[in-house]
Amino acid sequence: MRNWAGNVTYRARRVHEPATHDELRAIVAKAANLRALGSRHTFNHLADADELVSVRGLPADVVLEDHCVTCNAGLTYGELAQHLDGRAALHNLASLPHISVGGAIATGTHGSGTGNLATAVRALQLVTSTGDVVEARRGEPDFDGMVVHLGRLGVVTRVTLDTEPHYEVTQRVFEGLSWEHVPDVFDAAYSVSVFTRLKGVDMVWLKARGTPPDTLFDATAATVERHPIMELDPVNCTRQLGVPGPWWDRLPHFRMGFTPSKGDELQAEYLLPREHAAAAIDALRALTLPGLLVCELRTVAADELWMSPMYGRDTFAVHFTFEPGPVPLDAIETALAPLQPRAHPGKLYLEPGRYDRSAEFSALAERLDSRGAFASSSSTSGDSGGGSAFT
């Protein structure tokens, strides 16, 4: 079995799909080396092990109460949005709604503007390697170490997320922005993405809770809908041109039910302190990256989750999408090295960067995973680079 991108072949001898929590607990307690399998949108071996287990077969059991929603961690964000539609909303979504809630939280996956998706977690339920069920709530001593858990602590079965009242979002695209204005555009709307192939700014996507601005420095408003990769048909993308729609159908770039992004692609991402945005842009503009389809620039708010790439600092996110084949990770990491980058744990990378609470996280893993069942049993990488340094 392969991952979403096809660059990783899982070594797992068996994939378990339990239908009940008791069945799941028995599987976890017996396995010598195990990882939870989500929507397979990880581009390295972080989610690989001798055995894999999916929680998608467990009951969805979506419960909405007290300004939060509790659900099976195996649901995708698109599926969860269908349960919430018109009744409640989440604070943000990633570029594609096809990814699982549990997997996105485990890796600190994010959208733009606000905190990453894991910051919405109010509580979680975890099955440890002894088959015991552990529950943690925001404010408890281990909670900040358990949310972005990288699959190392156990199998998360249920999560509780903060919600807010339903809202609508309006999306507008601008083209041809000058480089000098890029550091200043990220406060122009609720969610902002800058798309570039490094020689110029192709597009800026503004997602506004309300009415987006009619102008954006020296950029020109697009008169037709766009795909983040300029040459591709935007039919799979969420509506633009100032047409309002529900939060779940505007905050992502891509629509449920369609192939997201290009499909066959490889991704890498680095998270830097936001104050280094201008220096990062200068470093990127000097690069020539063969196979680059698009580079997306975003900002993400700081958080206190130990293994979050945004821990302790407002963040400038630099995301790369490449054609299948060799990915020039060395050139990228060399250029960004002076700017304190942290690699997104679910993407391709060579060096993960400095995670300030990693020693405490390792101690937590040793305590919760007393058998070592969720530890990495081999050092492996994707076909185009990227290792398992986080495990």
Short mmCIF file of C-alpha atoms in Angstrom, two decimals:
data_model
loop_
_atom_site.label_atom_id
_atom_site.label_comp_id
_atom_site.label_asym_id
_atom_site.label_seq_id
_atom_site.Cartn_x
_atom_site.Cartn_y
_atom_site.Cartn_z
CA MET A 1 0.00 0.00 0.00
CA ARG A 2 1.22 3.48 -0.85
CA ASN A 3 0.59 6.96 0.50
CA TRP A 4 -1.49 9.63 -1.25
CA ALA A 5 1.43 10.86 -3.37
CA GLY A 6 2.71 7.38 -4.22
CA ASN A 7 6.27 8.18 -3.07
CA VAL A 8 6.06 6.00 0.08
CA THR A 9 5.40 2.28 0.10
CA TYR A 10 4.31 1.23 3.58
CA ARG A 11 6.24 -1.64 5.08
CA ALA A 12 3.20 -2.75 7.11
CA ARG A 13 2.43 -6.46 6.92
CA ARG A 14 -1.16 -5.84 7.97
CA VAL A 15 -3.72 -3.02 8.12
CA HIS A 16 -6.32 -3.41 10.87
CA GLU A 17 -9.79 -1.89 10.51
CA PRO A 18 -11.59 -2.46 13.84
CA ALA A 19 -15.32 -1.80 14.09
CA THR A 20 -15.45 -1.36 17.88
CA HIS A 21 -13.33 0.30 20.55
CA ASP A 22 -12.81 -3.02 22.33
CA GLU A 23 -11.50 -4.56 19.13
CA LEU A 24 -9.16 -1.59 18.66
CA ARG A 25 -7.83 -1.88 22.23
CA ALA A 26 -7.06 -5.57 21.73
CA ILE A 27 -5.22 -4.89 18.46
CA VAL A 28 -3.12 -2.10 19.97
CA ALA A 29 -2.23 -4.10 23.09
CA LYS A 30 -0.99 -7.03 20.99
CA ALA A 31 0.97 -5.27 18.22
CA ALA A 32 4.75 -5.08 18.55
CA ASN A 33 5.07 -2.04 16.28
CA LEU A 34 2.03 -0.02 15.20
CA ARG A 35 0.92 3.34 13.82
CA ALA A 36 -2.47 4.89 13.13
CA LEU A 37 -3.32 5.32 9.45
CA GLY A 38 -5.26 8.43 8.47
CA SER A 39 -5.96 9.74 4.98
CA ARG A 40 -2.37 8.90 3.86
CA HIS A 41 -1.53 12.54 3.11
CA THR A 42 1.91 12.21 4.76
CA PHE A 43 4.85 12.36 2.36
CA ASN A 44 7.36 10.45 4.53
CA HIS A 45 7.34 7.39 6.80
CA LEU A 46 5.98 9.16 9.89
CA ALA A 47 2.77 7.11 9.64
CA ASP A 48 4.50 3.82 8.80
CA ALA A 49 5.08 0.75 11.00
CA ASP A 50 5.08 -3.04 10.90
CA GLU A 51 1.29 -2.88 11.42
CA LEU A 52 -1.18 -0.07 10.71
CA VAL A 53 -4.62 0.56 12.17
CA SER A 54 -7.43 2.76 10.87
CA VAL A 55 -10.18 4.14 13.12
CA ARG A 56 -12.48 5.01 10.22
CA GLY A 57 -14.57 1.92 10.92
CA LEU A 58 -15.47 3.13 14.41
CA PRO A 59 -18.79 4.97 14.79
CA ALA A 60 -18.65 8.61 13.68
CA ASP A 61 -20.77 9.54 16.72
CA VAL A 62 -20.71 13.31 16.10
CA VAL A 63 -21.93 15.21 19.16
CA LEU A 64 -22.41 18.98 19.08
CA GLU A 65 -22.81 20.67 22.46
CA ASP A 66 -21.36 23.35 24.72
CA HIS A 67 -19.70 25.24 21.82
CA CYS A 68 -17.71 22.20 20.75
CA VAL A 69 -18.01 19.08 18.60
CA THR A 70 -16.79 15.58 19.48
CA CYS A 71 -16.25 12.99 16.75
CA ASN A 72 -14.29 9.97 15.53
CA ALA A 73 -10.74 11.11 14.72
CA GLY A 74 -10.91 9.15 11.45
CA LEU A 75 -13.46 11.50 9.88
CA THR A 76 -12.21 13.90 7.24
CA TYR A 77 -12.78 17.60 7.72
CA GLY A 78 -15.14 17.53 4.75
CA GLU A 79 -17.24 14.82 6.42
CA LEU A 80 -17.27 16.67 9.73
CA ALA A 81 -18.33 19.87 7.96
CA GLN A 82 -21.41 18.08 6.59
CA HIS A 83 -22.46 17.28 10.16
CA LEU A 84 -21.89 20.91 11.24
CA ASP A 85 -23.33 22.69 8.20
CA GLY A 86 -25.59 25.52 9.28
CA ARG A 87 -25.26 24.65 12.98
CA ALA A 88 -21.66 25.48 13.83
CA ALA A 89 -18.25 26.16 12.31
CA LEU A 90 -14.56 25.54 12.92
CA HIS A 91 -12.07 28.40 13.17
CA ASN A 92 -10.12 27.37 10.09
CA LEU A 93 -9.42 24.59 7.59
CA ALA A 94 -6.39 23.43 5.64
CA SER A 95 -6.02 23.77 1.86
CA LEU A 96 -7.92 20.54 1.28
CA PRO A 97 -10.84 19.12 3.28
CA HIS A 98 -9.98 15.54 2.25
CA ILE A 99 -7.56 14.99 5.16
CA SER A 100 -8.50 13.23 8.40
CA VAL A 101 -9.13 15.21 11.56
CA GLY A 102 -6.83 12.98 13.61
CA GLY A 103 -3.97 13.04 11.11
CA ALA A 104 -4.07 16.81 10.61
CA ILE A 105 -4.02 17.42 14.36
CA ALA A 106 -1.19 14.94 14.92
CA THR A 107 1.12 16.83 12.54
CA GLY A 108 0.23 20.47 13.26
CA THR A 109 -1.40 20.96 9.86
CA HIS A 110 -2.74 24.47 9.29
CA GLY A 111 -4.56 26.97 7.15
CA SER A 112 -3.63 30.65 7.12
CA GLY A 113 -4.04 33.53 9.54
CA THR A 114 -5.20 31.91 12.77
CA GLY A 115 -3.74 29.07 14.85
CA ASN A 116 -3.21 25.66 13.28
CA LEU A 117 -6.00 23.07 13.30
CA ALA A 118 -4.68 21.42 16.48
CA THR A 119 -5.29 24.62 18.47
CA ALA A 120 -9.03 23.90 18.28
CA VAL A 121 -8.64 20.66 20.26
CA ARG A 122 -10.38 20.88 23.62
CA ALA A 123 -10.04 17.21 24.55
CA LEU A 124 -8.89 13.90 23.08
CA GLN A 125 -9.13 10.18 23.76
CA LEU A 126 -6.09 7.96 23.22
CA VAL A 127 -5.52 4.20 23.29
CA THR A 128 -2.01 3.48 24.59
CA SER A 129 0.21 0.50 23.77
CA THR A 130 -1.12 -1.37 26.80
CA GLY A 131 -4.67 -1.07 25.48
CA ASP A 132 -5.61 1.47 28.15
CA VAL A 133 -7.77 4.47 27.32
CA VAL A 134 -6.35 7.86 28.30
CA GLU A 135 -8.35 11.07 28.09
CA ALA A 136 -6.85 14.56 28.27
CA ARG A 137 -8.46 18.00 28.38
CA ARG A 138 -7.12 21.47 27.74
CA GLY A 139 -5.42 22.82 30.85
CA GLU A 140 -4.28 19.45 32.18
CA PRO A 141 -0.52 18.92 32.67
CA ASP A 142 0.20 16.65 29.67
CA PHE A 143 -2.36 18.08 27.28
CA ASP A 144 -0.06 20.46 25.35
CA GLY A 145 2.30 17.55 24.69
CA MET A 146 -0.42 15.14 23.59
CA VAL A 147 -2.23 17.12 20.90
CA VAL A 148 0.44 17.31 18.17
CA HIS A 149 1.58 13.78 18.96
CA LEU A 150 3.16 12.66 15.65
CA GLY A 151 1.61 9.20 16.09
CA ARG A 152 4.15 8.46 18.83
CA LEU A 153 1.87 8.26 21.89
CA GLY A 154 -0.90 5.90 20.80
CA VAL A 155 -4.01 5.79 18.63
CA VAL A 156 -6.30 8.81 18.99
CA THR A 157 -9.89 7.64 18.68
CA ARG A 158 -11.99 10.72 19.47
CA VAL A 159 -11.36 14.45 19.53
CA THR A 160 -13.34 17.40 20.84
CA LEU A 161 -12.95 20.64 18.88
CA ASP A 162 -13.96 24.20 19.69
CA THR A 163 -16.75 25.52 17.47
CA GLU A 164 -18.25 28.91 16.80
CA PRO A 165 -21.45 30.08 15.11
CA HIS A 166 -21.83 29.37 11.39
CA TYR A 167 -20.27 32.06 9.19
CA GLU A 168 -19.75 32.76 5.52
CA VAL A 169 -16.52 33.51 3.69
CA THR A 170 -15.95 35.44 0.47
CA GLN A 171 -12.90 34.70 -1.66
CA ARG A 172 -11.16 37.01 -4.09
CA VAL A 173 -7.95 36.52 -6.09
CA PHE A 174 -5.44 39.22 -7.07
CA GLU A 175 -2.65 38.89 -9.62
CA GLY A 176 0.70 40.53 -10.26
CA LEU A 177 1.55 41.86 -6.80
CA SER A 178 5.04 43.32 -6.45
CA TRP A 179 7.42 41.43 -4.17
CA GLU A 180 7.92 44.47 -1.94
CA HIS A 181 4.30 44.28 -0.78
CA VAL A 182 4.20 40.56 0.06
CA PRO A 183 5.13 40.89 3.78
CA ASP A 184 2.25 43.36 4.21
CA VAL A 185 -0.60 41.42 2.57
CA PHE A 186 -1.15 38.82 5.28
CA ASP A 187 -3.35 41.12 7.36
CA ALA A 188 -5.59 41.97 4.39
CA ALA A 189 -8.16 39.22 5.12
CA TYR A 190 -9.03 36.42 7.52
CA SER A 191 -6.96 33.93 5.49
CA VAL A 192 -4.32 34.92 2.93
CA SER A 193 -2.24 32.76 0.59
CA VAL A 194 0.45 34.02 -1.78
CA PHE A 195 1.27 31.72 -4.72
CA THR A 196 4.56 32.07 -6.56
CA ARG A 197 7.03 30.17 -8.70
CA LEU A 198 9.71 32.43 -7.24
CA LYS A 199 10.30 34.63 -10.27
CA GLY A 200 7.24 36.75 -9.57
CA VAL A 201 4.05 36.72 -7.52
CA ASP A 202 1.45 34.78 -9.48
CA MET A 203 -1.58 35.27 -7.21
CA VAL A 204 -2.81 36.32 -3.78
CA TRP A 205 -5.93 34.54 -2.49
CA LEU A 206 -7.93 36.49 0.09
CA LYS A 207 -10.61 34.72 2.15
CA ALA A 208 -12.66 37.25 4.13
CA ARG A 209 -15.30 36.80 6.81
CA GLY A 210 -17.35 39.56 5.29
CA THR A 211 -16.38 41.59 2.25
CA PRO A 212 -12.79 41.30 0.97
CA PRO A 213 -11.02 44.45 -0.23
CA ASP A 214 -11.51 45.62 -3.80
CA THR A 215 -7.85 46.58 -4.17
CA LEU A 216 -4.54 45.14 -2.97
CA PHE A 217 -1.56 47.46 -3.36
CA ASP A 218 -0.47 47.29 -7.02
CA ALA A 219 -2.11 43.93 -7.81
CA THR A 220 -5.00 43.45 -10.22
CA ALA A 221 -8.21 41.63 -9.31
CA ALA A 222 -8.63 38.39 -11.28
CA THR A 223 -11.59 38.38 -13.67
CA VAL A 224 -11.76 34.58 -13.95
CA GLU A 225 -11.40 31.83 -11.37
CA ARG A 226 -7.93 30.43 -10.82
CA HIS A 227 -6.16 27.25 -9.71
CA PRO A 228 -3.10 27.69 -7.43
CA ILE A 229 -1.08 26.07 -10.23
CA MET A 230 -1.70 28.60 -12.98
CA GLU A 231 -1.92 26.13 -15.88
CA LEU A 232 -4.56 23.89 -14.29
CA ASP A 233 -8.32 24.13 -14.66
CA PRO A 234 -9.91 25.73 -11.55
CA VAL A 235 -12.97 23.45 -11.71
CA ASN A 236 -11.75 21.60 -8.59
CA CYS A 237 -11.21 24.81 -6.63
CA THR A 238 -13.51 26.62 -4.23
CA ARG A 239 -15.51 29.56 -5.62
CA GLN A 240 -13.82 32.93 -6.06
CA LEU A 241 -14.75 36.24 -7.72
CA GLY A 242 -16.35 37.59 -4.54
CA VAL A 243 -19.11 34.95 -4.36
CA PRO A 244 -19.89 34.29 -0.66
CA GLY A 245 -20.33 30.76 0.63
CA PRO A 246 -20.25 28.67 3.83
CA TRP A 247 -16.97 28.53 5.75
CA TRP A 248 -16.37 24.88 4.83
CA ASP A 249 -16.63 25.62 1.10
CA ARG A 250 -14.36 28.69 1.01
CA LEU A 251 -11.59 28.26 3.60
CA PRO A 252 -10.03 25.29 1.70
CA HIS A 253 -8.58 25.89 -1.75
CA PHE A 254 -10.12 22.68 -3.11
CA ARG A 255 -13.60 21.19 -3.10
CA MET A 256 -14.65 17.86 -1.67
CA GLY A 257 -15.48 15.25 -4.29
CA PHE A 258 -12.73 16.40 -6.65
CA THR A 259 -9.02 15.63 -6.96
CA PRO A 260 -7.25 18.20 -4.79
CA SER A 261 -4.29 20.20 -6.05
CA LYS A 262 -2.55 18.38 -8.93
CA GLY A 263 -2.94 14.87 -7.53
CA ASP A 264 0.45 13.33 -8.34
CA GLU A 265 2.79 15.71 -6.54
CA LEU A 266 5.34 15.95 -3.73
CA GLN A 267 5.26 18.50 -0.93
CA ALA A 268 7.72 20.09 1.49
CA GLU A 269 7.08 22.88 3.99
CA TYR A 270 9.13 24.96 6.41
CA LEU A 271 7.84 27.13 9.24
CA LEU A 272 9.86 30.21 10.22
CA PRO A 273 9.45 33.05 12.72
CA ARG A 274 7.18 35.60 11.06
CA GLU A 275 9.71 38.38 11.58
CA HIS A 276 11.94 36.57 9.09
CA ALA A 277 9.37 36.77 6.28
CA ALA A 278 11.21 39.42 4.25
CA ALA A 279 14.55 37.59 4.60
CA ALA A 280 12.89 34.32 3.62
CA ILE A 281 11.41 35.90 0.51
CA ASP A 282 14.83 37.22 -0.50
CA ALA A 283 16.34 33.76 0.01
CA LEU A 284 13.60 32.08 -2.02
CA ARG A 285 13.88 34.49 -4.94
CA ALA A 286 17.52 33.54 -5.36
CA LEU A 287 16.67 29.86 -5.82
CA THR A 288 16.13 27.88 -9.00
CA LEU A 289 14.14 24.76 -8.10
CA PRO A 290 13.65 22.18 -10.86
CA GLY A 291 10.22 20.58 -10.86
CA LEU A 292 8.58 23.31 -8.75
CA LEU A 293 4.86 23.57 -9.49
CA VAL A 294 4.07 26.30 -6.98
CA CYS A 295 5.22 27.77 -3.68
CA GLU A 296 2.57 28.96 -1.21
CA LEU A 297 3.30 31.57 1.47
CA ARG A 298 1.05 31.88 4.53
CA THR A 299 1.11 33.01 8.16
CA VAL A 300 -0.01 31.04 11.23
CA ALA A 301 -0.49 32.25 14.81
CA ALA A 302 1.74 31.01 17.62
CA ASP A 303 0.59 28.24 19.98
CA GLU A 304 1.79 26.35 23.06
CA LEU A 305 1.56 22.76 21.75
CA TRP A 306 4.96 21.18 22.34
CA MET A 307 5.60 19.60 18.93
CA SER A 308 3.68 22.12 16.86
CA PRO A 309 5.83 23.77 14.17
CA MET A 310 4.32 27.07 15.38
CA TYR A 311 5.20 26.55 19.05
CA GLY A 312 6.05 29.83 20.74
CA ARG A 313 6.22 32.02 17.66
CA ASP A 314 4.00 33.66 15.08
CA THR A 315 4.93 31.83 11.91
CA PHE A 316 5.70 32.42 8.25
CA ALA A 317 4.94 29.22 6.34
CA VAL A 318 6.72 28.35 3.09
CA HIS A 319 5.12 25.43 1.28
CA PHE A 320 6.45 23.78 -1.89
CA THR A 321 4.62 21.57 -4.38
CA PHE A 322 6.81 19.64 -6.83
CA GLU A 323 6.36 17.33 -9.76
CA PRO A 324 7.07 13.66 -8.91
CA GLY A 325 10.81 13.04 -8.95
CA PRO A 326 13.86 14.39 -7.11
CA VAL A 327 13.02 17.27 -4.77
CA PRO A 328 15.84 19.82 -4.14
CA LEU A 329 15.49 19.74 -0.35
CA ASP A 330 19.16 20.47 0.24
CA ALA A 331 19.01 23.75 -1.70
CA ILE A 332 15.87 24.85 0.13
CA GLU A 333 17.12 23.96 3.60
CA THR A 334 20.52 25.58 2.97
CA ALA A 335 18.83 28.82 1.89
CA LEU A 336 16.48 28.89 4.88
CA ALA A 337 18.93 27.57 7.51
CA PRO A 338 19.84 31.01 9.00
CA LEU A 339 16.10 31.73 9.60
CA GLN A 340 15.35 29.05 12.23
CA PRO A 341 13.15 26.81 10.07
CA ARG A 342 11.10 23.90 11.40
CA ALA A 343 10.04 21.26 8.92
CA HIS A 344 6.40 20.24 8.71
CA PRO A 345 6.55 16.70 10.13
CA GLY A 346 4.22 15.27 7.50
CA LYS A 347 6.11 16.60 4.47
CA LEU A 348 9.47 15.89 2.86
CA TYR A 349 12.53 17.22 4.70
CA LEU A 350 16.16 16.45 5.49
CA GLU A 351 16.49 18.17 8.89
CA PRO A 352 13.46 18.72 11.15
CA GLY A 353 14.82 21.87 12.81
CA ARG A 354 14.79 22.75 16.50
CA TYR A 355 11.68 21.83 18.49
CA ASP A 356 12.11 23.39 21.94
CA ARG A 357 10.05 20.82 23.88
CA SER A 358 11.26 17.68 22.09
CA ALA A 359 13.01 16.27 25.18
CA GLU A 360 9.84 16.63 27.25
CA PHE A 361 7.84 15.05 24.45
CA SER A 362 10.22 12.07 24.36
CA ALA A 363 9.76 11.62 28.10
CA LEU A 364 5.98 11.75 27.68
CA ALA A 365 6.20 9.13 24.91
CA GLU A 366 8.24 6.80 27.09
CA ARG A 367 5.63 7.12 29.83
CA LEU A 368 2.51 6.66 27.69
CA ASP A 369 4.03 4.11 25.32
CA SER A 370 5.65 1.89 27.93
CA ARG A 371 6.06 -1.00 25.43
CA GLY A 372 7.63 1.18 22.75
CA ALA A 373 5.04 -0.07 20.26
CA PHE A 374 4.69 3.34 18.61
CA ALA A 375 8.42 4.02 18.31
CA SER A 376 9.98 3.90 14.87
CA SER A 377 11.55 0.50 14.25
CA SER A 378 13.59 1.52 11.22
CA SER A 379 15.04 4.62 9.57
CA THR A 380 13.30 5.09 6.25
CA SER A 381 12.51 7.89 3.82
CA GLY A 382 10.21 8.69 0.98
CA ASP A 383 11.37 8.02 -2.56
CA SER A 384 12.29 11.70 -2.93
CA GLY A 385 13.90 12.25 0.48
CA GLY A 386 12.60 13.01 3.93
CA GLY A 387 13.21 10.84 6.93
CA SER A 388 11.63 9.83 10.20
CA ALA A 389 13.60 12.16 12.48
CA PHE A 390 10.47 13.14 14.39
CA THR A 391 9.97 9.57 15.63
#
